[in-house]
XYZ file of C-alpha atoms in Angstrom:
737
model
C -23.270 -15.271 8.004
C -23.348 -15.055 4.158
C -26.601 -13.135 4.211
C -25.192 -10.099 5.987
C -24.000 -8.586 2.810
C -27.526 -8.687 1.007
C -29.216 -7.506 4.182
C -26.799 -4.651 4.604
C -27.303 -3.476 1.041
C -30.940 -3.556 1.500
C -30.839 -1.449 4.587
C -28.483 0.991 2.883
C -30.878 1.497 -0.080
C -33.893 2.036 2.192
C -31.980 4.717 4.147
C -31.074 6.592 0.908
C -34.544 6.292 -0.477
C -36.260 7.492 2.657
C -34.359 10.837 2.410
C -34.657 11.481 -1.328
C -37.532 13.897 -0.955
C -35.281 16.235 0.948
C -32.660 16.351 -1.864
C -31.289 19.624 -2.748
C -29.061 20.742 -5.538
C -25.318 20.792 -4.912
C -22.975 23.573 -5.964
C -20.149 21.203 -6.348
C -18.578 20.029 -9.688
C -18.067 16.452 -10.660
C -14.311 17.172 -10.990
C -12.876 14.064 -12.412
C -9.449 15.572 -12.579
C -6.979 15.876 -9.875
C -5.073 18.854 -11.421
C -7.483 21.815 -11.391
C -7.125 24.295 -8.668
C -9.791 27.127 -8.094
C -8.033 30.252 -6.881
C -9.340 33.733 -6.159
C -8.157 34.796 -9.621
C -9.846 31.941 -11.492
C -8.825 28.502 -12.650
C -5.151 27.633 -12.673
C -3.005 24.555 -12.820
C -1.325 23.317 -9.705
C -1.861 20.985 -6.779
C -5.389 20.914 -5.152
C -5.487 21.550 -1.404
C -6.587 18.926 0.978
C -10.111 20.404 1.384
C -10.454 20.801 -2.468
C -9.570 17.209 -3.024
C -11.777 16.067 -0.135
C -14.746 17.772 -1.978
C -13.911 16.046 -5.180
C -13.716 12.568 -3.630
C -17.168 12.465 -2.009
C -18.696 13.192 -5.428
C -16.944 10.248 -7.042
C -18.665 6.771 -7.728
C -16.335 4.602 -5.646
C -14.650 3.984 -2.301
C -12.121 6.850 -2.174
C -10.586 8.646 0.820
C -8.180 11.371 1.107
C -6.043 11.596 4.385
C -4.200 14.650 5.409
C -0.638 14.196 6.620
C 0.252 17.753 7.174
C -2.848 18.695 9.185
C -3.078 15.644 11.323
C -2.331 15.822 15.007
C 1.427 15.539 15.640
C 2.758 12.035 16.283
C 4.987 9.489 14.872
C 4.664 9.386 11.013
C 7.694 7.399 10.050
C 5.683 5.149 7.643
C 2.451 5.007 5.690
C 0.956 2.384 8.079
C 0.664 5.046 10.902
C -1.208 7.280 8.544
C -3.518 4.506 7.259
C -4.592 3.024 10.639
C -7.525 5.423 10.789
C -8.543 4.691 7.146
C -11.438 2.453 6.222
C -10.663 -0.642 4.118
C -6.980 -0.758 4.807
C -5.234 -3.352 6.986
C -1.670 -2.791 8.164
C 0.596 -4.824 10.491
C 2.003 -3.025 13.502
C 5.580 -4.188 13.484
C 8.373 -1.616 14.186
C 7.877 2.075 13.435
C 9.964 1.689 10.314
C 9.026 0.205 6.891
C 8.652 -3.424 8.009
C 5.308 -4.949 7.710
C 2.828 -4.747 4.870
C -0.214 -2.860 3.638
C -3.325 -4.748 2.436
C -6.486 -3.310 0.875
C -9.468 -5.598 0.688
C -7.430 -8.728 1.364
C -4.695 -8.015 -1.213
C -1.460 -9.722 -0.721
C -2.736 -12.393 1.628
C 0.493 -14.349 0.998
C 2.600 -11.767 2.625
C 5.716 -13.790 2.077
C 8.116 -15.216 -0.429
C 8.112 -13.362 -3.625
C 5.383 -11.059 -2.647
C 5.893 -7.387 -3.193
C 2.667 -5.643 -2.214
C 0.494 -7.473 -4.670
C -2.840 -5.846 -5.461
C -1.773 -2.289 -4.443
C -0.291 0.235 -6.739
C 1.522 3.252 -5.519
C 1.883 6.706 -7.169
C 3.712 9.967 -6.107
C 2.026 12.999 -7.444
C 0.051 10.982 -9.957
C 3.336 9.412 -11.320
C 3.897 5.699 -10.940
C 6.349 4.857 -8.183
C 8.048 2.298 -10.572
C 8.631 -1.350 -10.026
C 6.260 -2.632 -12.844
C 7.138 -6.331 -11.765
C 5.625 -5.786 -8.297
C 2.972 -3.774 -6.512
C 4.517 -1.954 -3.629
C 7.864 -1.630 -2.050
C 7.579 0.119 1.432
C 11.177 1.061 1.482
C 10.760 3.537 -1.520
C 7.861 5.359 0.245
C 8.529 8.372 2.350
C 5.566 10.076 4.131
C 7.498 13.097 5.467
C 7.202 15.220 2.379
C 3.594 14.524 1.870
C 0.618 17.058 2.052
C -1.960 14.218 1.946
C -2.477 10.767 0.685
C -5.307 9.801 -1.688
C -6.588 6.155 -1.235
C -8.491 4.439 -3.883
C -10.043 1.051 -2.818
C -10.966 -1.341 -5.529
C -11.897 -0.141 -9.015
C -11.602 3.492 -7.952
C -7.923 3.366 -8.958
C -8.990 3.531 -12.711
C -8.567 7.340 -12.097
C -4.876 6.772 -12.626
C -5.251 4.035 -15.202
C -4.839 1.186 -12.642
C -7.398 -1.345 -11.769
C -5.693 -3.344 -8.986
C -7.600 -5.890 -6.973
C -6.944 -3.965 -3.830
C -6.559 -0.495 -5.084
C -3.957 2.326 -5.258
C -2.794 5.268 -3.323
C -1.214 8.498 -4.382
C 1.166 10.568 -2.201
C 0.713 14.288 -2.908
C 4.016 16.133 -2.153
C 4.460 19.520 -0.523
C 5.670 22.257 -2.884
C 7.280 25.650 -2.302
C 3.936 27.277 -2.913
C 1.970 25.119 -0.495
C 4.666 25.057 2.237
C 6.760 28.179 2.151
C 9.459 28.582 4.821
C 11.709 26.175 6.649
C 10.913 23.418 9.227
C 12.889 21.232 11.543
C 11.471 18.167 13.349
C 12.968 15.876 15.847
C 11.754 12.714 17.556
C 12.967 10.220 20.025
C 11.509 7.116 21.636
C 11.761 3.558 22.836
C 14.128 0.870 21.419
C 16.561 3.334 20.041
C 13.873 5.338 17.998
C 15.375 8.572 16.492
C 14.090 10.667 13.661
C 15.082 14.000 12.094
C 13.447 16.077 9.290
C 14.796 19.243 7.798
C 12.908 21.024 5.029
C 12.680 24.296 3.194
C 10.528 25.716 0.468
C 9.627 28.934 -1.285
C 8.783 30.747 -4.449
C 10.056 33.551 -6.511
C 8.150 34.827 -9.430
C 7.541 31.911 -11.799
C 9.736 29.422 -9.800
C 9.177 27.520 -6.667
C 11.076 24.876 -4.803
C 10.827 22.408 -1.866
C 13.742 20.465 -0.472
C 13.708 17.960 2.475
C 16.229 15.765 4.071
C 15.229 13.085 6.685
C 16.961 10.464 8.748
C 15.521 7.605 10.942
C 16.883 4.903 13.085
C 15.330 2.193 15.368
C 17.064 -0.686 17.143
C 13.826 -2.774 17.153
C 11.848 -4.429 19.809
C 12.930 -7.900 18.795
C 16.716 -8.537 18.756
C 18.382 -7.892 15.404
C 15.470 -5.950 13.805
C 16.976 -2.470 13.685
C 16.487 -0.115 10.769
C 18.512 2.852 9.568
C 17.075 5.165 6.777
C 18.271 8.276 5.081
C 16.238 10.067 2.501
C 16.457 13.265 0.251
C 13.278 14.577 -1.525
C 12.975 17.758 -3.674
C 10.777 19.141 -6.245
C 11.099 22.264 -8.414
C 8.253 24.053 -10.371
C 8.038 26.542 -13.200
C 4.740 28.285 -13.643
C 4.861 31.135 -16.163
C 1.177 31.567 -16.267
C -2.074 30.135 -15.036
C -2.287 27.598 -17.935
C 1.079 25.993 -17.737
C 3.168 24.251 -15.052
C 6.164 21.919 -15.213
C 7.561 20.197 -12.198
C 10.649 18.061 -11.535
C 10.984 15.584 -8.650
C 14.121 14.155 -7.266
C 14.343 11.535 -4.482
C 17.054 9.235 -3.240
C 17.299 7.093 -0.299
C 19.036 4.203 1.642
C 17.177 1.754 3.792
C 18.916 -0.923 5.836
C 17.138 -3.543 7.710
C 18.421 -6.228 10.157
C 16.472 -9.519 9.807
C 15.548 -11.810 12.556
C 14.107 -15.140 12.120
C 10.453 -15.877 12.638
C 9.239 -17.510 16.036
C 7.109 -20.466 16.646
C 3.609 -19.442 17.729
C 3.794 -21.948 20.749
C 7.160 -20.349 21.793
C 6.129 -16.715 21.350
C 6.458 -15.947 25.037
C 9.707 -17.776 25.619
C 11.595 -16.837 22.423
C 9.513 -13.815 21.094
C 12.389 -11.215 21.360
C 15.234 -13.364 20.335
C 16.833 -12.960 16.999
C 18.000 -16.471 16.137
C 21.516 -17.857 16.379
C 21.944 -18.084 12.725
C 20.671 -14.503 12.021
C 23.086 -13.084 14.459
C 26.039 -15.077 13.384
C 25.737 -14.171 9.601
C 24.179 -10.603 10.366
C 21.318 -11.301 7.959
C 19.893 -8.097 6.559
C 18.004 -6.472 3.626
C 19.284 -3.212 2.236
C 17.547 -1.034 -0.366
C 19.191 1.996 -2.137
C 17.203 3.952 -4.737
C 17.150 7.197 -6.948
C 14.204 8.432 -8.648
C 13.722 11.343 -11.160
C 10.457 12.308 -12.425
C 8.596 15.161 -14.340
C 5.010 16.244 -14.773
C 3.992 19.007 -17.123
C 0.327 20.349 -17.189
C -1.108 22.574 -19.827
C -4.566 23.906 -20.104
C -6.333 24.987 -23.298
C -9.746 26.221 -22.435
C -11.866 23.451 -21.070
C -9.090 20.887 -21.902
C -6.206 19.989 -19.707
C -3.220 17.910 -20.973
C -0.796 16.218 -18.594
C 2.385 14.435 -19.639
C 5.689 13.324 -18.127
C 7.895 10.469 -17.351
C 10.054 8.939 -14.479
C 13.121 6.922 -13.940
C 13.844 4.732 -10.834
C 17.063 3.000 -10.135
C 17.084 0.590 -7.148
C 19.481 -1.813 -5.538
C 18.783 -4.720 -3.044
C 21.374 -6.696 -1.340
C 19.783 -9.258 0.703
C 21.130 -12.013 3.101
C 17.933 -13.950 3.918
C 19.038 -17.440 4.946
C 21.474 -20.171 4.054
C 18.719 -21.766 1.920
C 18.606 -18.766 -0.387
C 22.162 -17.514 -0.082
C 23.188 -14.002 -0.687
C 21.558 -11.800 -3.286
C 22.170 -8.606 -5.269
C 19.218 -7.306 -7.351
C 19.267 -4.225 -9.545
C 16.444 -2.558 -11.299
C 16.133 0.121 -13.728
C 12.560 1.360 -14.151
C 11.459 3.810 -16.837
C 7.969 5.154 -17.629
C 6.243 7.844 -19.771
C 2.613 8.870 -19.465
C 0.084 11.187 -21.081
C -3.364 12.265 -19.855
C -6.218 14.372 -21.295
C -9.127 15.805 -19.458
C -11.933 17.690 -21.130
C -15.086 19.478 -19.795
C -17.968 19.664 -22.237
C -21.699 18.718 -22.615
C -23.274 15.743 -24.029
C -26.871 16.214 -25.213
C -26.954 19.366 -23.030
C -25.660 17.419 -20.026
C -22.473 18.538 -18.281
C -19.824 15.924 -19.101
C -16.274 15.259 -18.349
C -13.778 12.958 -20.144
C -10.477 11.645 -18.903
C -8.239 9.359 -20.991
C -4.630 8.508 -20.670
C -1.868 6.076 -21.666
C 1.078 4.835 -19.576
C 4.128 2.772 -20.756
C 6.422 1.289 -18.140
C 9.612 -0.648 -18.688
C 11.804 -2.566 -16.274
C 15.341 -3.983 -16.891
C 16.527 -6.069 -14.028
C 19.695 -7.918 -13.090
C 19.485 -10.515 -10.412
C 22.466 -12.486 -8.896
C 22.755 -14.881 -6.111
C 25.721 -16.518 -4.347
C 25.967 -19.358 -1.855
C 26.997 -18.755 1.748
C 30.629 -18.950 2.789
C 32.107 -18.883 6.278
C 28.684 -19.197 7.922
C 27.136 -16.269 5.940
C 30.072 -13.905 6.463
C 31.174 -13.989 2.909
C 29.878 -14.736 -0.646
C 30.583 -18.253 -1.867
C 30.025 -19.346 -5.544
C 27.707 -17.594 -7.894
C 24.641 -19.872 -8.017
C 22.163 -17.935 -10.190
C 22.228 -14.999 -12.655
C 19.192 -13.778 -14.580
C 18.476 -10.796 -16.770
C 14.805 -9.665 -16.655
C 12.813 -7.295 -18.832
C 9.207 -6.279 -18.399
C 6.667 -4.075 -20.187
C 3.409 -2.757 -18.831
C 1.372 -0.710 -21.214
C -1.957 0.729 -19.905
C -4.625 2.677 -21.658
C -7.719 3.947 -19.882
C -10.640 6.206 -20.328
C -13.465 7.350 -18.138
C -16.525 9.717 -18.766
C -18.790 11.321 -16.084
C -22.201 12.604 -17.150
C -24.439 14.702 -14.831
C -27.813 13.200 -16.073
C -29.681 15.207 -13.345
C -28.710 18.081 -10.949
C -27.576 15.665 -8.202
C -26.978 12.455 -10.239
C -23.784 11.534 -11.993
C -22.950 8.434 -13.957
C -19.593 7.149 -14.659
C -18.377 4.649 -17.281
C -14.802 3.680 -18.046
C -12.411 1.027 -18.900
C -8.715 -0.030 -18.959
C -6.782 -2.131 -21.595
C -3.557 -3.517 -20.274
C -0.650 -5.387 -22.004
C 1.997 -7.014 -19.803
C 5.224 -8.734 -20.988
C 7.775 -10.587 -18.839
C 10.957 -11.864 -20.326
C 13.748 -13.476 -18.513
C 17.151 -14.935 -19.599
C 19.308 -17.237 -17.372
C 22.855 -16.090 -17.979
C 24.420 -18.461 -15.395
C 27.358 -20.363 -16.842
C 28.781 -22.243 -13.860
C 28.775 -25.858 -13.039
C 26.743 -28.087 -10.851
C 27.483 -27.952 -7.139
C 25.824 -28.248 -3.679
C 24.239 -24.834 -3.103
C 24.467 -25.024 0.720
C 26.324 -27.467 2.984
C 25.564 -26.214 6.440
C 25.621 -28.924 9.272
C 23.537 -26.657 11.580
C 20.557 -27.099 9.148
C 18.125 -29.969 9.739
C 18.012 -30.799 6.008
C 21.763 -31.004 5.676
C 23.333 -30.271 2.049
C 20.812 -28.533 -0.243
C 20.150 -29.670 -3.819
C 22.633 -28.873 -6.546
C 22.659 -26.208 -9.272
C 22.731 -26.794 -13.089
C 24.344 -24.594 -15.496
C 22.242 -22.274 -17.812
C 18.629 -22.394 -18.967
C 17.393 -22.756 -15.421
C 14.477 -20.182 -15.467
C 13.943 -18.842 -18.839
C 10.628 -17.517 -19.978
C 8.833 -15.055 -22.380
C 5.361 -14.444 -21.343
C 2.497 -12.072 -22.405
C -0.681 -11.095 -20.677
C -3.640 -9.026 -22.005
C -6.868 -7.799 -20.406
C -9.703 -5.330 -20.735
C -11.316 -4.117 -17.507
C -14.571 -2.143 -17.678
C -16.118 -0.014 -15.023
C -19.534 1.517 -14.449
C -20.718 3.673 -11.476
C -23.208 6.314 -10.258
C -23.012 8.949 -7.484
C -26.250 10.600 -6.187
C -26.358 13.389 -3.734
C -29.338 12.363 -1.590
C -29.333 15.541 0.488
C -26.879 18.284 0.601
C -23.339 16.913 1.510
C -24.657 13.229 1.771
C -23.951 10.995 -1.171
C -24.965 7.521 -2.237
C -22.612 5.806 -4.658
C -22.311 2.272 -6.437
C -20.114 0.681 -9.028
C -19.212 -2.535 -10.705
C -15.588 -3.067 -11.879
C -13.202 -5.753 -13.220
C -9.584 -6.006 -12.112
C -6.658 -7.972 -13.453
C -3.152 -8.813 -12.239
C -0.461 -10.811 -13.945
C 2.144 -13.052 -12.053
C 5.328 -11.243 -11.047
C 8.743 -12.254 -12.345
C 9.425 -13.875 -8.950
C 6.153 -15.851 -9.219
C 7.286 -17.550 -12.437
C 10.933 -17.992 -11.515
C 10.453 -19.590 -8.214
C 8.062 -22.186 -9.613
C 10.596 -23.045 -12.274
C 13.497 -23.298 -9.734
C 11.486 -25.404 -7.341
C 10.604 -27.737 -10.186
C 14.214 -28.137 -11.143
C 15.078 -28.936 -7.487
C 12.366 -31.621 -7.479
C 13.495 -33.062 -10.672
C 16.981 -33.843 -9.070
C 15.185 -36.717 -7.301
C 12.296 -37.219 -9.704
C 12.961 -36.327 -13.387
C 9.257 -36.347 -14.273
C 8.296 -34.028 -11.474
C 6.114 -31.024 -12.650
C 4.709 -28.063 -10.892
C 1.643 -25.957 -12.099
C 2.408 -22.685 -13.773
C 1.130 -19.550 -12.218
C -1.722 -17.866 -14.148
C -2.964 -14.253 -13.955
C -5.729 -13.442 -11.556
C -8.908 -11.468 -12.230
C -11.880 -10.302 -10.161
C -15.294 -8.684 -10.605
C -16.301 -6.302 -7.695
C -19.549 -4.622 -6.837
C -19.791 -1.926 -4.152
C -22.361 0.404 -2.801
C -21.974 3.113 -0.062
C -22.821 6.362 1.525
C -20.568 9.099 2.783
C -20.465 12.838 3.598
C -21.833 14.886 6.434
C -21.112 18.234 8.113
C -17.751 18.922 9.649
C -18.880 17.764 13.050
C -20.229 14.320 11.711
C -18.428 12.926 8.703
C -19.007 9.232 7.781
C -17.953 6.774 5.129
C -19.748 3.430 4.756
C -19.050 0.928 1.930
C -20.140 -2.575 1.293
C -18.244 -4.607 -1.373
C -18.380 -7.961 -2.785
C -15.499 -9.356 -4.966
C -15.368 -12.622 -6.804
C -11.787 -13.634 -7.800
C -10.606 -16.200 -10.269
C -7.056 -17.744 -9.920
C -6.162 -15.680 -6.920
C -2.382 -15.862 -6.470
C -1.255 -17.197 -3.149
C 1.853 -18.815 -1.620
C 2.651 -22.290 -0.516
C 5.620 -24.416 0.250
C 7.560 -25.656 -2.673
C 7.946 -29.173 -1.224
C 5.639 -31.480 0.270
C 6.561 -30.286 3.785
C 3.657 -27.728 3.910
C 2.713 -27.854 7.583
C 4.875 -25.719 9.934
C 6.320 -22.687 8.262
C 9.678 -23.230 10.046
C 10.204 -26.386 8.030
C 9.710 -24.890 4.708
C 12.919 -23.598 2.857
C 11.241 -22.308 -0.223
C 7.859 -20.760 -0.946
C 6.230 -20.550 -4.416
C 3.162 -19.011 -5.862
C 0.040 -20.948 -6.760
C -3.488 -20.132 -7.995
C -6.494 -20.791 -5.912
C -9.496 -21.729 -8.072
C -12.141 -19.264 -6.929
C -12.175 -17.000 -3.922
C -14.532 -14.353 -2.424
C -13.457 -11.199 -0.714
C -16.346 -9.168 0.707
C -16.680 -6.777 3.541
C -17.946 -3.628 5.211
C -15.686 -0.591 5.534
C -16.818 2.083 8.023
C -15.203 5.301 8.959
C -16.402 8.002 11.296
C -14.901 11.494 12.260
C -17.100 13.341 14.753
C -17.095 16.162 17.303
C -20.141 15.203 19.421
C -19.578 17.820 22.092
C -18.286 21.416 21.759
C -17.830 24.253 24.494
C -17.797 21.561 27.122
C -15.706 23.235 29.832
C -14.903 26.560 28.086
C -15.540 28.333 24.784
C -13.819 26.790 21.870
C -13.001 23.446 23.389
C -14.446 20.104 22.008
C -14.557 16.347 22.436
C -13.881 14.309 19.324
C -14.394 10.630 18.520
C -12.999 9.008 15.352
C -13.320 5.321 14.371
C -12.892 2.722 11.787
C -14.411 -0.750 11.452
C -13.526 -3.270 8.860
C -15.317 -6.519 8.376
C -13.081 -8.720 6.261
C -14.893 -11.788 5.042
C -12.315 -13.638 2.789
C -12.969 -17.165 1.828
C -12.336 -19.983 -0.594
C -15.421 -20.639 -2.870
C -15.963 -24.409 -3.290
C -12.196 -24.884 -3.811
C -11.249 -28.591 -4.480
C -8.582 -28.500 -1.915
C -9.623 -25.819 0.662
C -13.477 -25.977 0.375
C -15.113 -22.953 1.675
C -12.525 -22.267 4.419
C -11.947 -18.696 5.598
C -8.713 -17.220 4.272
C -5.712 -16.544 6.658
C -3.661 -13.533 7.515
C -6.231 -10.609 7.726
C -8.516 -10.766 10.716
C -12.313 -10.857 10.117
C -12.907 -7.918 12.435
C -10.687 -4.924 12.693
C -11.406 -1.885 14.803
C -9.665 1.430 15.542
C -11.283 3.976 17.873
C -9.866 7.236 19.039
C -11.399 9.660 21.560
C -10.036 12.804 22.864
C -10.284 16.444 24.163
C -9.099 19.515 22.183
C -8.719 23.165 22.986
C -8.853 25.871 20.425
C -5.324 26.963 21.686
C -3.903 23.837 20.029
C -3.600 21.537 23.156
C -5.077 17.998 22.712
C -5.123 14.688 24.594
C -6.513 11.426 23.272
C -6.640 7.678 23.813
C -7.185 4.897 21.297
C -7.511 1.261 20.941
C -6.836 -1.056 18.080
C -8.657 -4.436 18.059
C -7.784 -7.373 15.690
C -9.922 -10.533 15.934
C -8.236 -14.063 15.807
C -6.681 -15.239 12.573
C -5.997 -18.678 11.290
C -2.529 -19.548 9.752
C -3.776 -22.294 7.414
C -5.596 -22.096 4.136
C -7.821 -25.013 5.004
C -8.454 -24.009 8.595
C -6.809 -27.236 9.990
C -4.757 -27.432 13.079
C -7.170 -26.352 15.613
C -6.374 -23.629 18.132
C -2.655 -24.361 17.930
C -2.762 -22.751 14.406
C -4.816 -19.763 15.381
C -3.371 -16.325 16.196
C -5.236 -15.031 19.213
C -7.186 -11.775 19.177
C -5.609 -8.686 20.534
C -6.487 -5.230 21.761
C -3.655 -2.503 21.756
C -4.163 0.659 23.832
C -2.496 3.885 22.931
C -2.536 7.535 24.059
C -1.253 10.868 22.932
C -0.917 14.259 24.339
C 0.344 17.187 22.308
C 0.125 20.713 21.161
C -0.116 22.389 17.643
C 0.043 26.075 17.358
C -3.049 27.507 15.592
C -0.761 29.230 13.092
C 1.111 25.990 12.536
C 4.533 27.388 13.586
C 5.470 24.679 16.064
C 4.063 21.421 17.569
C 5.039 18.909 20.160
C 3.697 15.522 21.226
C 4.198 12.376 23.594
C 2.650 9.178 22.366
C 2.438 5.846 23.841
C 1.663 2.562 21.884
C 0.733 -0.872 23.306
C 0.572 0.625 26.777
C -0.515 -2.749 28.405
C 2.528 -4.346 26.889
C 0.605 -7.063 25.140
C 2.567 -9.904 23.644
C 1.062 -10.419 20.163
C 1.615 -11.573 16.626
C 2.066 -8.866 14.108
C 2.086 -10.868 10.903
C 3.072 -14.256 9.578
C 3.221 -16.403 6.442
C 0.212 -18.554 5.772
C 0.581 -22.329 5.026
C -1.934 -24.536 3.201
C -2.288 -27.255 5.857
C -1.309 -28.018 9.397
C 0.822 -31.203 9.503
C 2.597 -30.896 12.783
C 4.892 -28.502 14.548
C 3.764 -24.846 15.064
C 3.303 -21.996 12.589
C 6.066 -19.332 12.220
C 5.046 -15.762 13.185
C 6.540 -12.408 13.703
C 6.306 -10.512 16.867
C 4.610 -7.106 17.260
C 6.215 -4.376 19.216
C 5.911 -4.022 23.059
C 5.117 -0.999 25.015
C 6.788 2.046 23.533
C 6.698 5.712 24.224
C 7.667 8.396 21.587
C 8.177 12.224 21.728
C 8.760 14.865 19.271
C 8.903 18.528 18.462
C 8.815 20.503 15.299
C 9.381 24.204 14.514
C 8.530 26.114 11.388
C 10.387 29.393 10.415
């Protein structure tokens, strides 16, 4: 099996080489920047259209994709996962139409539990960091409704925004008053109490433009006590006095409330899958996010030089009632950031050249408090923890693109990053039993000491280079390759949870010690081809990533077998791991004018081969890593009329997945494969004024596992898993004025 990668690379190179004699010159520019827009009147600052950005991406040296939100067929779009399901290289869990579940790129965030916050994936909105410098991704802050399209950067391609995350990054590009003038109302209903509403308006007058949107969403959940209620407001206001200057302000606020149900034992999925858990119902366990974000981006052009600068502020609150083990939590974050970016078009030794360089400084000030349960979780008990956290992330990056031949572009770049994490324990209470709940199998939980419980002051530094090429083999068909290094530091929660678990162990054994969490790094090489005419577009990438000290999650105590017996999870470092795979995407129109002029049959598909494994690990050997299936397929086929009517069917297939790091436990610890069938029928007016749809998901009502928390070894019991949604039908209509 390990030879598949080298064999595939060789075959890919032969295909590219055989066509090289047919190569023709391209009229496209390298276009490193994401700012320049070509208008009928000449160059001007602004937001590129989806088609313009798509042309830029195929000329880049890495695995990059741009996905339209605004122009896709109407359907449920209450979260990013539904947009990403037809995107190569991205794995998403299919659990509730809301923000639950997680997004993984190239095996990032395999832990998917405990202190994880979207590790390995960075999020941007209009090129501005979302915030949350201490974590990667918080789904509750992401709203897909105001988006024109989403840019997805897999692996080292995210250097474009100064980030070199292990998995990659994505950037949500917002609608503006110039791109979306007029007003729109959208309404959707569906199974399990699904209800969504979107109201928006946009326009421009002279030098000013504006876009304002309000949206609401609710869902009662397939599993009992998994409902979600969300309200969001998004707006941006732009001022453009001439073609060389634009400043735009962004405002967003939202509230996201999730009911939490306990996980279910895999061997009891059929009997107890939709039950919430007695304790969750009694205490009404939930997780609630509230956030406000303000940002600005100003763009100025001076001839062949473009300067971009801005900043953001994010204030977020989390109140969380997860379990009697952890108590009740209130977390508050204040995230600040400023950034600057310069892009310059010139020539180097008479060769067309583009430079981009930037710096970004992000600061987080957090206050975390935790209380014990009282009255069975109905009220707060004693304050048990209080921490003040401060974190800095300073990133400097640069990249140069040189067109060394009419069809050949080389890219070289690098990122220097400095990260600081500083936490002070301000708890001043006495020692007491944190939990004393007779319904729990472990009885009273360990006590809590006063002060100095989880203090630290840590610094991390790294330099991450990148080199790549892009060659236009024939017109609109591109071969690319690159080698990059990535780096990620432990989060505040990674460090804190280890220190807390160590203190708990020391209550029984004063000499007990737990390993500290180290930063993880990786080298990634990739090669791919993409392009094609509008009726046959393809994207094929092969990558091989070698990670050192990958950060995973395990049980804090010796009870590492069944997830249901583990009260606290902590981060740990694997020695060496390998993430490699194939990412293939296809969008085709194989038949046109089938039954009448203007109609067509379309077939779209994605196949990801995810080969993630330990590399001679002293504990786990060469075992395949859990959580993400090795084979992932999404295929959609349908019929479309030029009047706007369409009908389609789709299947999503996930191969079996192990729940243990070492592969132990046999079939009892393996999540079975699943194939989910879906269908959609709808209409979208050619002028875009109105659309309607009816969509069905999991039409055969398969009982399946959506996601779960991996465990190191199987020592009895059954792994804990989360149930995917059953058969569901959704319908919606939108009207633009």
